[in-house]
PDB file of C-alpha atoms in Angstrom:
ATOM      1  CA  UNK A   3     -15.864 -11.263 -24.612  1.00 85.00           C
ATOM      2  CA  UNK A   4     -16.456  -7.178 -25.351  1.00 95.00           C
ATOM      3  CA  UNK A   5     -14.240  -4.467 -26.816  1.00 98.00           C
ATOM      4  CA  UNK A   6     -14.509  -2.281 -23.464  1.00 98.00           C
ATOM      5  CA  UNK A   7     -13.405   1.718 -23.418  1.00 98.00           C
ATOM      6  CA  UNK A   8     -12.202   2.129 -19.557  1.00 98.00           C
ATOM      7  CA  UNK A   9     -11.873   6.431 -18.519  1.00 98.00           C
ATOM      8  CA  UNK A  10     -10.829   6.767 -15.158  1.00 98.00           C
ATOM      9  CA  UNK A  11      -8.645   4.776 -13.882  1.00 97.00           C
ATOM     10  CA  UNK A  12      -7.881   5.761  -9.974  1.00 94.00           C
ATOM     11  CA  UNK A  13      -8.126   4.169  -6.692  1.00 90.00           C
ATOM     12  CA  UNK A  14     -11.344   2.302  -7.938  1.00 94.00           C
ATOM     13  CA  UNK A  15     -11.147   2.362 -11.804  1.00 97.00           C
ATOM     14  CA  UNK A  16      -7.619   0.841 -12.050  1.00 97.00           C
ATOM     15  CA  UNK A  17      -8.154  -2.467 -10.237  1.00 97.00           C
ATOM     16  CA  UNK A  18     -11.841  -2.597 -11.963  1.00 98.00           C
ATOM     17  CA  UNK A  19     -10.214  -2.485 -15.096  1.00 98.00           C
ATOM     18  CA  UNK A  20      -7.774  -5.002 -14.500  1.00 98.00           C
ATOM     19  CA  UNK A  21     -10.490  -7.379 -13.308  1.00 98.00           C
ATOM     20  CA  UNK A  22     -12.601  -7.138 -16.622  1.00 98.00           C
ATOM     21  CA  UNK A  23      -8.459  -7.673 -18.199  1.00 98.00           C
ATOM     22  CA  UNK A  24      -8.356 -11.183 -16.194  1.00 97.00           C
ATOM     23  CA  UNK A  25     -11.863 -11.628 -17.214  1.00 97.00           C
ATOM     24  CA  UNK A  26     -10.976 -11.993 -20.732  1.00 97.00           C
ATOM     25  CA  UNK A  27     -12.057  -8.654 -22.063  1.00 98.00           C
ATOM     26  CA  UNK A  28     -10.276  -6.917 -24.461  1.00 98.00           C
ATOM     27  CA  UNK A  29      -9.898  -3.522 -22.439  1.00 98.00           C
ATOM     28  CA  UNK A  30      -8.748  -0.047 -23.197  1.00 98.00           C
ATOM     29  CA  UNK A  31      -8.146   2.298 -21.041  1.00 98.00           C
ATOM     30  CA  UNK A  32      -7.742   6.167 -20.276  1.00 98.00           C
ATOM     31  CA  UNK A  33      -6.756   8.048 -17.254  1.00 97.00           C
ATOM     32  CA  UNK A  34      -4.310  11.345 -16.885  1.00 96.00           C
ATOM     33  CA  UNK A  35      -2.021   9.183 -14.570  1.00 96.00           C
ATOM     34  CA  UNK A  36       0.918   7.727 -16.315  1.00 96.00           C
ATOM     35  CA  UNK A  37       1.465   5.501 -13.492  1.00 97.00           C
ATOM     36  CA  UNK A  38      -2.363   4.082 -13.968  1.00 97.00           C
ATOM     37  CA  UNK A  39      -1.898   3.875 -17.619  1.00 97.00           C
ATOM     38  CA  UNK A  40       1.544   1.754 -16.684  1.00 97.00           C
ATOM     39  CA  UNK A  41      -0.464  -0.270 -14.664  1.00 97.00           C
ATOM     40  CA  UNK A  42      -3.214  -1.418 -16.663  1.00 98.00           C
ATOM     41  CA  UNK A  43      -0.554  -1.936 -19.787  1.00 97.00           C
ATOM     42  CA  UNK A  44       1.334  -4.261 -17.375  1.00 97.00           C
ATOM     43  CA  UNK A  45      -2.146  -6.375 -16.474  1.00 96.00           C
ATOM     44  CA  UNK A  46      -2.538  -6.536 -20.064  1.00 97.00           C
ATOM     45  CA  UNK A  47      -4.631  -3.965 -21.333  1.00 97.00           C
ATOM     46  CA  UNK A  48      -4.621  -1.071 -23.902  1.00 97.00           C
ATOM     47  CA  UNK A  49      -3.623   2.490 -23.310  1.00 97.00           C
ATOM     48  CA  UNK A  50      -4.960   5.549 -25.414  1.00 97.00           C
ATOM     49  CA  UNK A  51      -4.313   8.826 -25.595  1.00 95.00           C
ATOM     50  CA  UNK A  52      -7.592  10.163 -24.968  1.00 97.00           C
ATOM     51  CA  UNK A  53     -11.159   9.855 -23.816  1.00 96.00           C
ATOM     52  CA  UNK A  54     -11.981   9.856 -27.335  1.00 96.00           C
ATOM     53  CA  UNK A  55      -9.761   6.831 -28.466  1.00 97.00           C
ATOM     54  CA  UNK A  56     -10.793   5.166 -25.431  1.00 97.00           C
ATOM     55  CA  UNK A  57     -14.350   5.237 -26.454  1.00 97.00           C
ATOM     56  CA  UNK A  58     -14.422   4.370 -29.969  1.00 96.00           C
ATOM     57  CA  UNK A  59     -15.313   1.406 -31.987  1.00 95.00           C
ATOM     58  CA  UNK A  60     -16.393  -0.536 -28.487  1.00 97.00           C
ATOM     59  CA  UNK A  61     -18.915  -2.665 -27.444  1.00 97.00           C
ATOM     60  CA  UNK A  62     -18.956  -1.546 -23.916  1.00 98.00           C
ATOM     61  CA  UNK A  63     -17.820   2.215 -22.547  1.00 98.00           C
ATOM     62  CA  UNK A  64     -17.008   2.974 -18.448  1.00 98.00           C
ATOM     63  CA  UNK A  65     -16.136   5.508 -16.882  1.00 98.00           C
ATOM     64  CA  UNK A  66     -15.396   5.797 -13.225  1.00 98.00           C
ATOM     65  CA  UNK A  67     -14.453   9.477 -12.593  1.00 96.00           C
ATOM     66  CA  UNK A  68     -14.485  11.918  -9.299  1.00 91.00           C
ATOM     67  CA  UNK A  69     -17.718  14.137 -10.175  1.00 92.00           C
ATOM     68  CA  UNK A  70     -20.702  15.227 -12.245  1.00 95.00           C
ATOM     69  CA  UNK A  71     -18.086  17.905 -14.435  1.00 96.00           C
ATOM     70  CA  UNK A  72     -15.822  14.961 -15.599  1.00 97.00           C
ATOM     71  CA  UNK A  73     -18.910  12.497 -16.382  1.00 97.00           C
ATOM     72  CA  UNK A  74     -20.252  15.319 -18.899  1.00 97.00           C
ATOM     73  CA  UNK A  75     -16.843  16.032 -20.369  1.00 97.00           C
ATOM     74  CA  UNK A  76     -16.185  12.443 -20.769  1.00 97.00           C
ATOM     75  CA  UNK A  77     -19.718  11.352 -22.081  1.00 98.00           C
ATOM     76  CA  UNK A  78     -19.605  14.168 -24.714  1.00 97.00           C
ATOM     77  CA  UNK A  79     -17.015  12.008 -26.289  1.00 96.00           C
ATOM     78  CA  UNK A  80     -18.999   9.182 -25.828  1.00 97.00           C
ATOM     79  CA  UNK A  81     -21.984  10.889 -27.751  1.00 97.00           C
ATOM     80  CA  UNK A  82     -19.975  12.373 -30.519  1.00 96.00           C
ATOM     81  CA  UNK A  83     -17.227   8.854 -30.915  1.00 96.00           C
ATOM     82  CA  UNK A  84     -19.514   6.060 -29.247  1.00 97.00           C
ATOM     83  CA  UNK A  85     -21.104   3.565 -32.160  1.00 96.00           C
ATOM     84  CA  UNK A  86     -24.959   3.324 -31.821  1.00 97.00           C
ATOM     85  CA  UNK A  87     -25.872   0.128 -29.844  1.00 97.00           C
ATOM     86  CA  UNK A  88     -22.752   0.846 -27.333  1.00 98.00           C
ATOM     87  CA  UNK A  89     -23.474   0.291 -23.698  1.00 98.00           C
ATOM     88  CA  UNK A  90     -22.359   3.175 -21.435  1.00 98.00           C
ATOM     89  CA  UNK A  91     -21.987   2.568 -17.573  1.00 98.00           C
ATOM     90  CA  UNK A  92     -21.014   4.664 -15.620  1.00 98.00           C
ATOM     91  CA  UNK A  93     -19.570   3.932 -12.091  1.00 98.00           C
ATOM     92  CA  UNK A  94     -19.222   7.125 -10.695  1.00 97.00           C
ATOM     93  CA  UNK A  95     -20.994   8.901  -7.770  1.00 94.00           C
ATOM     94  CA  UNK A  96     -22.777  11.993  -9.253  1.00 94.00           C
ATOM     95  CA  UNK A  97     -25.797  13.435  -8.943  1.00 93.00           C
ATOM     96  CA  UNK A  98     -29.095  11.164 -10.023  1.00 94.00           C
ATOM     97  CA  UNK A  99     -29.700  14.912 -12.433  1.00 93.00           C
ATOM     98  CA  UNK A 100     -26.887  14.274 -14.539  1.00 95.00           C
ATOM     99  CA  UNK A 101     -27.212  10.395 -14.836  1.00 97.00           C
ATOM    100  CA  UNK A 102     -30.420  11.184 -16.010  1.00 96.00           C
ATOM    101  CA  UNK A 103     -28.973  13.698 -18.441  1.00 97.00           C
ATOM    102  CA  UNK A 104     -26.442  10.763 -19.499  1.00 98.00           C
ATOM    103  CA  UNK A 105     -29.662   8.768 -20.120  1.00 98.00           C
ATOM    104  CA  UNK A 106     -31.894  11.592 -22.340  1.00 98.00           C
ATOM    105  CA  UNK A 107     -28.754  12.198 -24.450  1.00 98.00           C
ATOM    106  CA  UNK A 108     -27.833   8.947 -24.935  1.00 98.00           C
ATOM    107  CA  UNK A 109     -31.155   7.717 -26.262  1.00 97.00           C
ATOM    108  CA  UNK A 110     -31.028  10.216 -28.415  1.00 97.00           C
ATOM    109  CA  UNK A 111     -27.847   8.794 -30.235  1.00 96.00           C
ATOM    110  CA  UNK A 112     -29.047   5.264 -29.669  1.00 97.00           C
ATOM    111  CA  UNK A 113     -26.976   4.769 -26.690  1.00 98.00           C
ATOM    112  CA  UNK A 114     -27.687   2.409 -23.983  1.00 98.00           C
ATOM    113  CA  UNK A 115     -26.794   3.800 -20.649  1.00 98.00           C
ATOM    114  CA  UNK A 116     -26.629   2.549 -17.061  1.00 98.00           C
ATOM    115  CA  UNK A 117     -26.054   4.797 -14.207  1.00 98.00           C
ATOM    116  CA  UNK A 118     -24.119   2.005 -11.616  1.00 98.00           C
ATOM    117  CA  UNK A 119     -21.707   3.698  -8.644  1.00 97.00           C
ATOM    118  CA  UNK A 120     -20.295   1.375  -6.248  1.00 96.00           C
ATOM    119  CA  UNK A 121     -19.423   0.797  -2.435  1.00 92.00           C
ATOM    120  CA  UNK A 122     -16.502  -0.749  -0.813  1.00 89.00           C
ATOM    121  CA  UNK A 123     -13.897   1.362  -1.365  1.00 86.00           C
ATOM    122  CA  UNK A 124     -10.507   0.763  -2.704  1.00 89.00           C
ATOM    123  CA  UNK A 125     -10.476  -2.726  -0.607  1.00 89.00           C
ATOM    124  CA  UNK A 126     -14.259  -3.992  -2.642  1.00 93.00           C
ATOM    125  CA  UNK A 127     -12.271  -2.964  -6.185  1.00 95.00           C
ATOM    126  CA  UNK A 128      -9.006  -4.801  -5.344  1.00 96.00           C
ATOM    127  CA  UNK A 129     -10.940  -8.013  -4.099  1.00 96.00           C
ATOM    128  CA  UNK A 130     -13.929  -7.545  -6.926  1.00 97.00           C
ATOM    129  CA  UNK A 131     -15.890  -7.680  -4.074  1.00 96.00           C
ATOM    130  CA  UNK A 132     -18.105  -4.197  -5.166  1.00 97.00           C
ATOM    131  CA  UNK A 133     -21.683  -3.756  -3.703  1.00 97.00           C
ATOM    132  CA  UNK A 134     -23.680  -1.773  -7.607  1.00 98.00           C
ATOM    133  CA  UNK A 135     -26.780  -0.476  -7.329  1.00 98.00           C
ATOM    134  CA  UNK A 136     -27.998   0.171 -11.186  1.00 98.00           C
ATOM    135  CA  UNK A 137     -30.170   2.528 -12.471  1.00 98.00           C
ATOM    136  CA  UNK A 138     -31.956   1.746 -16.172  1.00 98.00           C
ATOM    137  CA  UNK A 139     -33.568  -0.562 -18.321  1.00 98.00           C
ATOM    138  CA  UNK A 140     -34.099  -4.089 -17.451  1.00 98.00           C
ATOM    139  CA  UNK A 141     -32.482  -5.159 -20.629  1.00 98.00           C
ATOM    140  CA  UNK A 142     -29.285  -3.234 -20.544  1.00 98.00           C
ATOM    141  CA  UNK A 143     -28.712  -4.263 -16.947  1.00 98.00           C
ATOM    142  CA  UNK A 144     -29.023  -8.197 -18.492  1.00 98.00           C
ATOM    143  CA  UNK A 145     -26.489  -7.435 -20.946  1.00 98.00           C
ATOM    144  CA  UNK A 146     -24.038  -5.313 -18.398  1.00 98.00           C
ATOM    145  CA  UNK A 147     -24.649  -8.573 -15.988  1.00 98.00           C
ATOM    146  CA  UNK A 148     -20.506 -10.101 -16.864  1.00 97.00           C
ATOM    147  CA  UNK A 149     -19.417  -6.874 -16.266  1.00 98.00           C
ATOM    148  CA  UNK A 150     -20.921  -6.668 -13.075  1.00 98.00           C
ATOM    149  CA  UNK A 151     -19.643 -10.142 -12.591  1.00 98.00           C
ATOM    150  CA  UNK A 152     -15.875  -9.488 -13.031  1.00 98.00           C
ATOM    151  CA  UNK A 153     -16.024  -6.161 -11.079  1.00 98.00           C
ATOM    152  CA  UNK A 154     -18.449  -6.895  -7.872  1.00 97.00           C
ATOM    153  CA  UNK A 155     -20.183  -9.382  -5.285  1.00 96.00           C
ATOM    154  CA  UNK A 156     -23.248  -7.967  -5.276  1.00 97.00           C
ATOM    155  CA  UNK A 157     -25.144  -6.114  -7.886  1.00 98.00           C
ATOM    156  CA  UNK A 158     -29.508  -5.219  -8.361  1.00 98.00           C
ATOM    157  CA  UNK A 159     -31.230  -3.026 -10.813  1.00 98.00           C
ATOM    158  CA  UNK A 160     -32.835  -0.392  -8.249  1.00 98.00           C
ATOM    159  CA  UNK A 161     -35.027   1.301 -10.780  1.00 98.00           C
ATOM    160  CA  UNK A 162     -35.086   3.515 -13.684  1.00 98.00           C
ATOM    161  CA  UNK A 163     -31.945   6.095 -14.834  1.00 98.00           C
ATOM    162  CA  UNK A 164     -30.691   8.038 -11.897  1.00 96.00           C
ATOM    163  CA  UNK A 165     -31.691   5.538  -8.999  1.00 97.00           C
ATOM    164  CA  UNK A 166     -28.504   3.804  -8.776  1.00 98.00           C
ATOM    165  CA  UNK A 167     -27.140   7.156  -7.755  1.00 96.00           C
ATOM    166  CA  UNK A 168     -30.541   7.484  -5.047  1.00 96.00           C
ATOM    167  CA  UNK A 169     -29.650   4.403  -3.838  1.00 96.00           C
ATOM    168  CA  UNK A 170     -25.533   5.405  -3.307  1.00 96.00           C
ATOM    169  CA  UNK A 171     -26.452   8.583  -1.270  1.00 94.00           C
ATOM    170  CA  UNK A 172     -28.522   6.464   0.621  1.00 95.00           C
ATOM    171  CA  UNK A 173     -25.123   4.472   1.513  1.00 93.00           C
ATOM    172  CA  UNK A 174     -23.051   7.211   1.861  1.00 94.00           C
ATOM    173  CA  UNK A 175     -25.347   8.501   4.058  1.00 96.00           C
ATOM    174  CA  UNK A 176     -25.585   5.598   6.296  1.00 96.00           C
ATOM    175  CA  UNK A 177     -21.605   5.024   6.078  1.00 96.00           C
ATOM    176  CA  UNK A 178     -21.031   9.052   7.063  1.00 97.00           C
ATOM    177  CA  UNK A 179     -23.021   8.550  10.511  1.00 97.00           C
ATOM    178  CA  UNK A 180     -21.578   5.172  11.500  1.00 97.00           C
ATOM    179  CA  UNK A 181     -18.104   6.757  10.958  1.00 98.00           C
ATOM    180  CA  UNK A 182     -19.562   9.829  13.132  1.00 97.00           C
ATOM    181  CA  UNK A 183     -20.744   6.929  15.644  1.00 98.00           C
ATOM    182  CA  UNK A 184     -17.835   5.014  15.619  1.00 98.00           C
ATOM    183  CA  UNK A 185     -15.659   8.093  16.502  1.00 98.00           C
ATOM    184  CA  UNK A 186     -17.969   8.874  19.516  1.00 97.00           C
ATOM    185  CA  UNK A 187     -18.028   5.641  20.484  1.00 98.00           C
ATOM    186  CA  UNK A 188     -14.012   5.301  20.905  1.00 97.00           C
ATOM    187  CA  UNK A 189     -13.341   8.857  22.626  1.00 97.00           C
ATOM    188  CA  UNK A 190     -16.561   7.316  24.930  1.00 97.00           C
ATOM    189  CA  UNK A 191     -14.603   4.148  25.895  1.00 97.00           C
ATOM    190  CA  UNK A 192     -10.926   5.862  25.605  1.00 97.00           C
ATOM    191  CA  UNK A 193     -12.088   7.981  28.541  1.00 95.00           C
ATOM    192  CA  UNK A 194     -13.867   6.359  30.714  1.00 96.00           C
ATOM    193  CA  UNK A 195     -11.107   3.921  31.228  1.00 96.00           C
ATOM    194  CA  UNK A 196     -12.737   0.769  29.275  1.00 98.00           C
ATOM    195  CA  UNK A 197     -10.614  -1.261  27.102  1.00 98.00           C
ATOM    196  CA  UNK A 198     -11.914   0.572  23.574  1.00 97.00           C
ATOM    197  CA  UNK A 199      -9.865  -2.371  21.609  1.00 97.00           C
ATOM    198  CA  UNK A 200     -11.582  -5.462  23.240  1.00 98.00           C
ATOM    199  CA  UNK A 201     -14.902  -3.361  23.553  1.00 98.00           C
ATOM    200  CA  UNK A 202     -14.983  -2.469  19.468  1.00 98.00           C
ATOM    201  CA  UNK A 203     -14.406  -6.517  19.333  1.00 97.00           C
ATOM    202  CA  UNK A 204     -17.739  -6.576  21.369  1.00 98.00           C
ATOM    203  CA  UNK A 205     -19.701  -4.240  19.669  1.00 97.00           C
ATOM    204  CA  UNK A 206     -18.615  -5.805  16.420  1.00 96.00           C
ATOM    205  CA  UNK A 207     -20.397  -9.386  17.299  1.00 96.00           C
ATOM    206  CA  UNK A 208     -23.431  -7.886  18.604  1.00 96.00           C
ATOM    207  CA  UNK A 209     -26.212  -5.727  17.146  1.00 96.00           C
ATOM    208  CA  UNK A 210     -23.951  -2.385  16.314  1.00 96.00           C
ATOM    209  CA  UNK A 211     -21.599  -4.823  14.145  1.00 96.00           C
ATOM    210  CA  UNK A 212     -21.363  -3.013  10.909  1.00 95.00           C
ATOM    211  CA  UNK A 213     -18.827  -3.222   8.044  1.00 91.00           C
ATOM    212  CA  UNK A 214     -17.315  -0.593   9.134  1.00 95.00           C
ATOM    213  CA  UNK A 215     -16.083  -1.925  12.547  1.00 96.00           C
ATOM    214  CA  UNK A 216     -15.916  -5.208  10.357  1.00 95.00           C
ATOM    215  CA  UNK A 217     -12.998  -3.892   8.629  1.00 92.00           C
ATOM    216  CA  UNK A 218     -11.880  -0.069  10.190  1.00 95.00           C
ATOM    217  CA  UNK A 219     -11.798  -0.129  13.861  1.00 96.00           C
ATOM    218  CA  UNK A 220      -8.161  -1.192  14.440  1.00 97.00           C
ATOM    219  CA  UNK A 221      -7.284   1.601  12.011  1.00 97.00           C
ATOM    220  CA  UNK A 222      -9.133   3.741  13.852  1.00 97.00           C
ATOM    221  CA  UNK A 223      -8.042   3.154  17.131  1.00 97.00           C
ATOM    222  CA  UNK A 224      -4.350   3.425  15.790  1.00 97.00           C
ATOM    223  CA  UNK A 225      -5.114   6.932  14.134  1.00 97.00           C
ATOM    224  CA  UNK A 226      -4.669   5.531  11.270  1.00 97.00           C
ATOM    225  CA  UNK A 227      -6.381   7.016   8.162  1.00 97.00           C
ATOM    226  CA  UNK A 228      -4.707   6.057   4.666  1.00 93.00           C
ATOM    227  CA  UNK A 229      -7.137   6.921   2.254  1.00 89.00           C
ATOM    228  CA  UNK A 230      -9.677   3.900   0.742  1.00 83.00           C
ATOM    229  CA  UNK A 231     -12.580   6.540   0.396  1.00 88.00           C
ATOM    230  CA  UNK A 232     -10.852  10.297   0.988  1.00 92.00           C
ATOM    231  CA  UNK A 233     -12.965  13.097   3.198  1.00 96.00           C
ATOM    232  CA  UNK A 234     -12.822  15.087   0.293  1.00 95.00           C
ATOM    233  CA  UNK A 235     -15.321  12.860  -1.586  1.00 91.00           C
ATOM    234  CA  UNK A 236     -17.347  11.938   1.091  1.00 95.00           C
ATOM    235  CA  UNK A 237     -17.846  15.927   1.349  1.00 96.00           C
ATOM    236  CA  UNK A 238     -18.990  15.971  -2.308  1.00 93.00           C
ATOM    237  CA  UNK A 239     -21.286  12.873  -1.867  1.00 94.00           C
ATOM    238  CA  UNK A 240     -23.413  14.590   1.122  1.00 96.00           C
ATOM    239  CA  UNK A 241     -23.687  17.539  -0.851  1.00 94.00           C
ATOM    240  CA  UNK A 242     -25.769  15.246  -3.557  1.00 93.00           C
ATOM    241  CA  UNK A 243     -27.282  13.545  -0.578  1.00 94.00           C
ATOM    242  CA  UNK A 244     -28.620  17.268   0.801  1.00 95.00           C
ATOM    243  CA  UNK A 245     -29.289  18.362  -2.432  1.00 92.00           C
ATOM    244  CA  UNK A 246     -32.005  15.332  -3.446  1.00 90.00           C
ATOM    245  CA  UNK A 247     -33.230  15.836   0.278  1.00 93.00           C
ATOM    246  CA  UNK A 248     -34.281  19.129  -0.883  1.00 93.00           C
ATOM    247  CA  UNK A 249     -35.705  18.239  -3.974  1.00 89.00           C
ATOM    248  CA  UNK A 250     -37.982  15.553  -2.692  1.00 90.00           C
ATOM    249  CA  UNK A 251     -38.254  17.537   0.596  1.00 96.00           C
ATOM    250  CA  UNK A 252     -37.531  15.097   2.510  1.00 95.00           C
ATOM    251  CA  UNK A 253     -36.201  15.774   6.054  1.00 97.00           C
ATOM    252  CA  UNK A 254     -33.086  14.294   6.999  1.00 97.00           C
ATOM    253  CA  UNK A 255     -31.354  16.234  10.340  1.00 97.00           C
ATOM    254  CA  UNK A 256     -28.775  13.244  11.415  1.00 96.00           C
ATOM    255  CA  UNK A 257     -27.849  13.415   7.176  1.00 96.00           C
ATOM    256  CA  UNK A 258     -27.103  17.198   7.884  1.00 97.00           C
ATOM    257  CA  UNK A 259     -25.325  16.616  11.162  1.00 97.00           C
ATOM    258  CA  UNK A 260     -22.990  14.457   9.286  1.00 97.00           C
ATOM    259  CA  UNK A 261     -22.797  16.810   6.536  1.00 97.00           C
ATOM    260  CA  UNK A 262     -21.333  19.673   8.821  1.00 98.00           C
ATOM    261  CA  UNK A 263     -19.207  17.003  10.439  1.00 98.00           C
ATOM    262  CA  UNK A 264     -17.391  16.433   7.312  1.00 98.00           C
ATOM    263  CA  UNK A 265     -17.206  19.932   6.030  1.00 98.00           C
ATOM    264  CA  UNK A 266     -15.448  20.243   9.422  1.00 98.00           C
ATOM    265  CA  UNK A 267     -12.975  17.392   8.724  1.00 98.00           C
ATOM    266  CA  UNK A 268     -11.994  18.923   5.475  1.00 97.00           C
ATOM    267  CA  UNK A 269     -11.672  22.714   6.849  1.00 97.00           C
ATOM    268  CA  UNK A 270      -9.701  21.391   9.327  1.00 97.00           C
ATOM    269  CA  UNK A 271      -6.927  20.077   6.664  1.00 97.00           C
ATOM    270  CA  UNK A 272      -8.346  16.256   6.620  1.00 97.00           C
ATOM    271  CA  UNK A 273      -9.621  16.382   3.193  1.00 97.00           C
ATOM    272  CA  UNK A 274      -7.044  13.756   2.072  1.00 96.00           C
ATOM    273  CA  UNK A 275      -7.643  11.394   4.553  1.00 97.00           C
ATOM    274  CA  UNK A 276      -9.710   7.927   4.919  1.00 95.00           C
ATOM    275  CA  UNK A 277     -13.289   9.283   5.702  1.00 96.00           C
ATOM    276  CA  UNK A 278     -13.028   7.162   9.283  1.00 97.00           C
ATOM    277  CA  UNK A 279     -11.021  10.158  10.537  1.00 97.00           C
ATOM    278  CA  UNK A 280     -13.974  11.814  11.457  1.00 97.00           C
ATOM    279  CA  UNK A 281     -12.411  10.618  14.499  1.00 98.00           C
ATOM    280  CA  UNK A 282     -10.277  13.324  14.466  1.00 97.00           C
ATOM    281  CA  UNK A 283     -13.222  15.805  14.364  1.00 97.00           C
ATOM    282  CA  UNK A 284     -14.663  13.914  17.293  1.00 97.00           C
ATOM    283  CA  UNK A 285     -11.353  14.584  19.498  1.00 97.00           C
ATOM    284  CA  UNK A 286     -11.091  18.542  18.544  1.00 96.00           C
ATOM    285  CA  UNK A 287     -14.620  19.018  19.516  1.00 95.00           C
ATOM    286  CA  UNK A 288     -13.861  17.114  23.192  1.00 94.00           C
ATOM    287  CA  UNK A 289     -10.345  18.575  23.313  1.00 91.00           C
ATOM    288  CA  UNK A 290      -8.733  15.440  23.213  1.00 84.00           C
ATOM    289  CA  UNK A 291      -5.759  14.047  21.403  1.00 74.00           C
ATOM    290  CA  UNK A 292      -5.196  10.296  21.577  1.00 58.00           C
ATOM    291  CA  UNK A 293      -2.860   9.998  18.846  1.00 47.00           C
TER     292      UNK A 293
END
């Protein structure tokens, strides 16, 4: 079992961390939250009082933070506290520049680094059930392989540094338009008097079945949006997702539709809600309130 630094532990990071804890790792942990730090203490982990603490003298350091600015803060610790030989994954979503970055520095201190976000939302961390898609060396993402193990259900190395975090735009970008879909498709059903319950059952067992009507269209046709995956973050992700787009200049107009769909949801005050209420954008823009 590994000595394992854990920095970030939110929605995602806590119940990851308390996986690799049941797992038999020997895990400490950072976050800002008391009530996280609490939390992992109770499952039987470590608490420090830093990143810095967090990171030193282990075998294995994770982080699973909100964006590219708290990866580099972080991972400057790592660089200047991290033995040589440690293995560095990072879970985040960011942009594939800076796992790149996290890769070029890292080598340079003899770091071995894996860039490795996730999908399944809060619901995939509580149930280790995570879909990674890992970026890096064929050897590192051997030895990661029990961490993966503990954390997720389904894991592949998707290429060199940086295309784990290709690869996760590529989901978020496919999750942001079902949502969109999905929206449409209630208001659709909702009026033009069809049962939308017993026709989202329908859809669900045919060809449009998805995950997402798998698990989100009863909360969705009860206007109910506690967060798993907040609008907010979603909003940051399709920014990466537009930005690569650019850079490879690749031409993506449904990705930008759903883009302006989900600025929209946050101007309009949804920012801290469950990215499926881009149903409520769908119901402004037809005038119509179902809730």
């Amino acid at each position: 079992m590994s000595k394992i630094g854990f920095v970030g532990l939110g929605i995602m990071g806590g119940p990851m961390a308390g996986h690799l804890v049941a797992a038999g790792h020997e895990v400490t942990g950072f976050d800002f939250s008391t009530a996280a730090l609490d939390k992992l203490k109770a499952a039987g982990g470590n608490v420090a009082s830093g990143a810095a603490e967090a990171v030193r003298d282990k075998d294995i350091v994770i982080t699973m933070l909100p964006q590219d600015e708290h990866v580099e803060s972080v991972f400057a610790d790592v660089l200047e506290h991290a033995n040589p030989g440690t293995l560095y994954i990072d879970f985040s979503t960011i942009t594939p520049k800076t796992s790149r970055w996290t890769a070029t520095e890292g080598a340079k201190k003899n770091l071995r680094v894996l860039d490795a976000p996730v999908s399944g939302g809060e619901p995939g961390a509580v149930n280790a059930a995570l879909s990674i898609m890992v970026g890096g060396s064929e050897e590192d993402f051997a030895a990661a392989k029990p961490i993966f193990e503990a954390v997720g259900k389904t894991f592949e190395l998707v290429g060199p540094n940086g295309a784990g975090q290709v690869v996760k735009a590529a989901n978020q970008l496919i999750v942001g338009g079902t949502y969109a879909l999905v929206a449409e498709a209630i208001l659709l059903m909702e009026n033009l008097g069809a049962d939308a319950g017993k026709g989202l059952d329908v859809l669900a067992g045919g060809l449009a079945g998805s995950k997402i009507l798998e698990l989100k269209r009863k909360t969705m046709l009860e206007r109910s949006f506690v967060p798993g995956f907040r609008i907010d973050l979603h909003h940051k992700d399709m920014g990466i997702i537009l930005a690569a787009a650019r850079d490879a200049e690749v031409a993506i107009p449904m990705g930008a539709l759903t883009a302006q769909l989900i600025a929209a949801a946050r101007a309009m005050g949804y920012g801290n809600l469950d990215h499926s209420g881009l149903l409520l954008v769908a119901e402004a823009l037809s005038k119509r309130d179902n809730a």
